[in-house]
XYZ file of C-alpha atoms in Angstrom:
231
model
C 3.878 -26.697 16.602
C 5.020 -28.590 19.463
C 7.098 -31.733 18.772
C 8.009 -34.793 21.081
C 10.868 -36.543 19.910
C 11.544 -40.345 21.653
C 14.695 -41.780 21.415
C 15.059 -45.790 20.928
C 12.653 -47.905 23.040
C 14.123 -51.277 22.316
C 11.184 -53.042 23.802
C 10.623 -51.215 26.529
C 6.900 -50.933 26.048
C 6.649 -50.244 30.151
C 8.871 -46.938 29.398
C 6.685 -46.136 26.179
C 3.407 -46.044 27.955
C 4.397 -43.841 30.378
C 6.140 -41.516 28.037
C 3.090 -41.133 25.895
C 1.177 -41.045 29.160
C 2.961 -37.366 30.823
C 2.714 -36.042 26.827
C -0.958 -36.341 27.195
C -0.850 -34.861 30.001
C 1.134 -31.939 28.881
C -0.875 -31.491 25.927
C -3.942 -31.849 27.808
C -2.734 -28.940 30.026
C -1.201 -26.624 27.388
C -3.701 -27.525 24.692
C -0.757 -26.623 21.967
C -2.076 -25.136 18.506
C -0.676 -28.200 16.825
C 1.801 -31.088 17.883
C 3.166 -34.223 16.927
C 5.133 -37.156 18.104
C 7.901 -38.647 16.014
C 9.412 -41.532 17.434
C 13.255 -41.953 16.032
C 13.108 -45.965 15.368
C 14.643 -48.726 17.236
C 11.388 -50.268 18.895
C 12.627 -54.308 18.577
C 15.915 -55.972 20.483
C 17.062 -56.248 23.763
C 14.235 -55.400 25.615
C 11.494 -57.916 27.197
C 8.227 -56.552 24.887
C 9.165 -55.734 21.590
C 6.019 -57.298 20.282
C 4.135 -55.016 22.839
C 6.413 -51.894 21.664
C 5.021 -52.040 17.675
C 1.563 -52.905 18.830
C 1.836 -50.144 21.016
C 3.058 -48.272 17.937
C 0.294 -49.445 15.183
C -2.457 -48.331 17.560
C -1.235 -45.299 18.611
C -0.746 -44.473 14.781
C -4.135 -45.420 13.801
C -5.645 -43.511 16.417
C -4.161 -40.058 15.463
C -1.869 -39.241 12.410
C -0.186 -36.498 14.618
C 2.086 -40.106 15.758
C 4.856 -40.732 13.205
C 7.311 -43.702 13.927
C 10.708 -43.730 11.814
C 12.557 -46.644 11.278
C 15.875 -47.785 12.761
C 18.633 -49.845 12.108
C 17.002 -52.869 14.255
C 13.758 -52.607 13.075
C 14.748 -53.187 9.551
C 17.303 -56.318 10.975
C 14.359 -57.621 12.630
C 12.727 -57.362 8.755
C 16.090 -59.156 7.174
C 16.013 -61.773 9.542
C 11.738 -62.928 8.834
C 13.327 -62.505 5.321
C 16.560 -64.599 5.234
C 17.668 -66.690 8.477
C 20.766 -65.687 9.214
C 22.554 -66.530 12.008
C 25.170 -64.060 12.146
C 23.094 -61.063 11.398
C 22.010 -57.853 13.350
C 19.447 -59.948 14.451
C 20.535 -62.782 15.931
C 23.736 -61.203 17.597
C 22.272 -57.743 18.903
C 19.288 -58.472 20.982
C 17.203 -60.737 18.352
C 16.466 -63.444 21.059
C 14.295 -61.340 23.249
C 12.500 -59.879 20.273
C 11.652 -63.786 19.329
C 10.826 -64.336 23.072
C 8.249 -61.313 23.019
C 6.460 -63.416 19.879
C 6.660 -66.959 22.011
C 9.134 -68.551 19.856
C 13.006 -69.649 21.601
C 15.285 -69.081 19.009
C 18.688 -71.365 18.696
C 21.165 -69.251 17.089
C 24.016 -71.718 17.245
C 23.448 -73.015 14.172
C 22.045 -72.534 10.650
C 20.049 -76.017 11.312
C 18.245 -74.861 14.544
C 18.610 -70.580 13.579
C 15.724 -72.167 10.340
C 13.436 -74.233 12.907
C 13.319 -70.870 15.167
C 12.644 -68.191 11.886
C 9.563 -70.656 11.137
C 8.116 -70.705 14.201
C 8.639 -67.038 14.411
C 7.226 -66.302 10.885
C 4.283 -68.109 11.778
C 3.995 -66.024 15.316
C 4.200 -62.179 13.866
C 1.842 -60.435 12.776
C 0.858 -59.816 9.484
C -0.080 -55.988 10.857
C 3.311 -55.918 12.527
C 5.295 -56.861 9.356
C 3.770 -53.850 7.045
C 4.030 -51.342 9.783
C 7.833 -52.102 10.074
C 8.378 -52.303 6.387
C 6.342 -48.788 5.912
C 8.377 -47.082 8.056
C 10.075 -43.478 6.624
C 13.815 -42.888 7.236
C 13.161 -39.081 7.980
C 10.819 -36.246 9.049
C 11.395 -32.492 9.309
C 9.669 -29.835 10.401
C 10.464 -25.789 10.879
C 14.328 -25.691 11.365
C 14.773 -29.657 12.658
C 15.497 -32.794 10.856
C 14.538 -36.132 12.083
C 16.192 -39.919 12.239
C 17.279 -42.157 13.758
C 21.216 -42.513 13.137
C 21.943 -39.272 11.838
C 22.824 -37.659 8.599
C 26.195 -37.553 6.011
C 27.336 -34.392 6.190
C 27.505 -32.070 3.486
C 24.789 -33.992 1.613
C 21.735 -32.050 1.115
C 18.888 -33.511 3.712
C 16.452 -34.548 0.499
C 19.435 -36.633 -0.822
C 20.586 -38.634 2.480
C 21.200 -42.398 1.770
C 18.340 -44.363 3.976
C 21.008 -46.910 5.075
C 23.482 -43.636 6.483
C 20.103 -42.418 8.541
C 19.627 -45.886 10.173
C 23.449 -46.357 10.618
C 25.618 -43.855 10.549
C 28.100 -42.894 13.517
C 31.503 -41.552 13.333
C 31.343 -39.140 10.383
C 28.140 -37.218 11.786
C 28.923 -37.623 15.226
C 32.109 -35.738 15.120
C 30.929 -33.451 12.521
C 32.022 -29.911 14.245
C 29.649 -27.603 11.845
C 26.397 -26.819 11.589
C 23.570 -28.809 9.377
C 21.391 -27.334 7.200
C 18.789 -27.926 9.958
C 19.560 -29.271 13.560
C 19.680 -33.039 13.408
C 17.788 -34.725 16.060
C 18.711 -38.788 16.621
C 18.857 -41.454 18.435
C 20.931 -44.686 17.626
C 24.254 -44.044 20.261
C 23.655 -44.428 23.579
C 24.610 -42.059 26.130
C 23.706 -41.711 29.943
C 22.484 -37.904 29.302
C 21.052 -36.843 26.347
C 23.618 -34.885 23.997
C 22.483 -31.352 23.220
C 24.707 -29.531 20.396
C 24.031 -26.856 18.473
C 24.189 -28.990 15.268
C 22.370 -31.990 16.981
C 20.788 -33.363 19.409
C 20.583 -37.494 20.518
C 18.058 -38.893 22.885
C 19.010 -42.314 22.868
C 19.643 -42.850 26.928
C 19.898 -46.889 26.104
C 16.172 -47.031 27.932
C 16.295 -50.659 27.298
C 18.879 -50.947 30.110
C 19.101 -47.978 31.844
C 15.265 -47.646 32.601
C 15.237 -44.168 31.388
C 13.753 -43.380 28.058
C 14.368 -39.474 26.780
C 12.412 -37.392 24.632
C 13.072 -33.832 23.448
C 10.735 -31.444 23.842
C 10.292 -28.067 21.141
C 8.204 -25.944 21.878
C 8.451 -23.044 19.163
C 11.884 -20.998 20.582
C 11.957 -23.635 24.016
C 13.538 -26.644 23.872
C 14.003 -29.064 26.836
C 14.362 -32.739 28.076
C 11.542 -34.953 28.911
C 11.927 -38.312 30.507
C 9.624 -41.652 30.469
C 10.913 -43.731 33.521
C 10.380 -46.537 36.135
């Protein structure tokens, strides 16, 4: 099986189409036995199209089940915020704004007064579609000897026993973990300007939202190597 792993898009649907676009070209050319792309969460925030991103996402899904999307920390803040307004959240601090802006609705974050008049407007502009995709999204996916999410893992916690808030969040404990996983941990969540290859992980978040550069990794039975969506 060849896999395609995408690290966060943060709205970046520009990035996302031509990602998807070389891996059908690849797979087109190699025609693989089997293959499947898992994207490792973080799809709303910062970016100008995060409404584009999980439409992007919903039809690609629907269109072949070989497409699995994971969920990140700011997908399920985007989920807390069209639940409870709050103005101090994930939301409204890290990148919120353009996901409201992607919808049509200007959102005041100043105060709890205006923060209400802007989650309205925005509740009434999403999706229904685009609510139950987010909400349906798994923490994890594994396959052969690699473990997918979007954070990472607590170490020395068996993989089927991993807290869903740790696999959307964690940093410091995994990151700096020195041993090796039961499988090899493949993430997203931290931003570097390379991807990090380790022998006990590997993170593909390149901060595409930003940098212009979204990264994928590639395996390929015993092969593993970079691939890169960018403008």
């Amino acid at each position: 099986m060849r896999i395609y792993a995408i690290g966060d898009v943060h709205g970046r649907r520009d990035l996302l189409e031509m990602m998807h676009a070389r891996i059908k070209s690849e797979l087109e050319r190699d025609a693989p036995a089997d293959w499947r792309i898992v994207h490792l969460g973080d799809y709303v925030d910062r970016g100008p199209d995060s409404k584009g991103v999980v439409q992007f996402l919903i039809d690609a899904e629907k269109r072949d089940s070989q497409i699995i999307s994971l969920a990140g920390n700011h997908d399920r803040g985007f989920l807390d915020f069209l639940a409870n307004p709050e103005p101090e959240g994930l939301f409204a601090r890290y990148g919120g704004k353009e996901t409201a802006l992607s919808y049509g609705v200007d959102i005041d974050f100043t105060s709890a007064e205006q923060c209400r008049k802007g989650h309205a407007l925005l509740m009434a502009a999403v999706p229904a579609d685009h609510v139950t995709f987010l909400a349906d999204l798994r923490y994890s996916a594994s396959f052969g000897d690699f473990f997918f999410c979007h954070a990472g893992i607590r170490p020395g916690l068996p993989l089927d026993r991993q807290d869903s808030q740790d696999l959307i969040w964690i940093r410091g404990e995994f990151l700096n973990y020195p041993y090796l996983h039961p499988k090899v941990v493949v993430h997203g969540h931290t931003p570097h300007d390379e991807p990090e290859v380790m022998a006990n992980r590997v993170n593909v978040d390149t901060l595409a939202y930003k940098s212009g550069k979204l990264t994928a990794l590639v395996i390929d039975g015993a092969q593993k190597r970079i691939l890169y969506g960018d403008c």
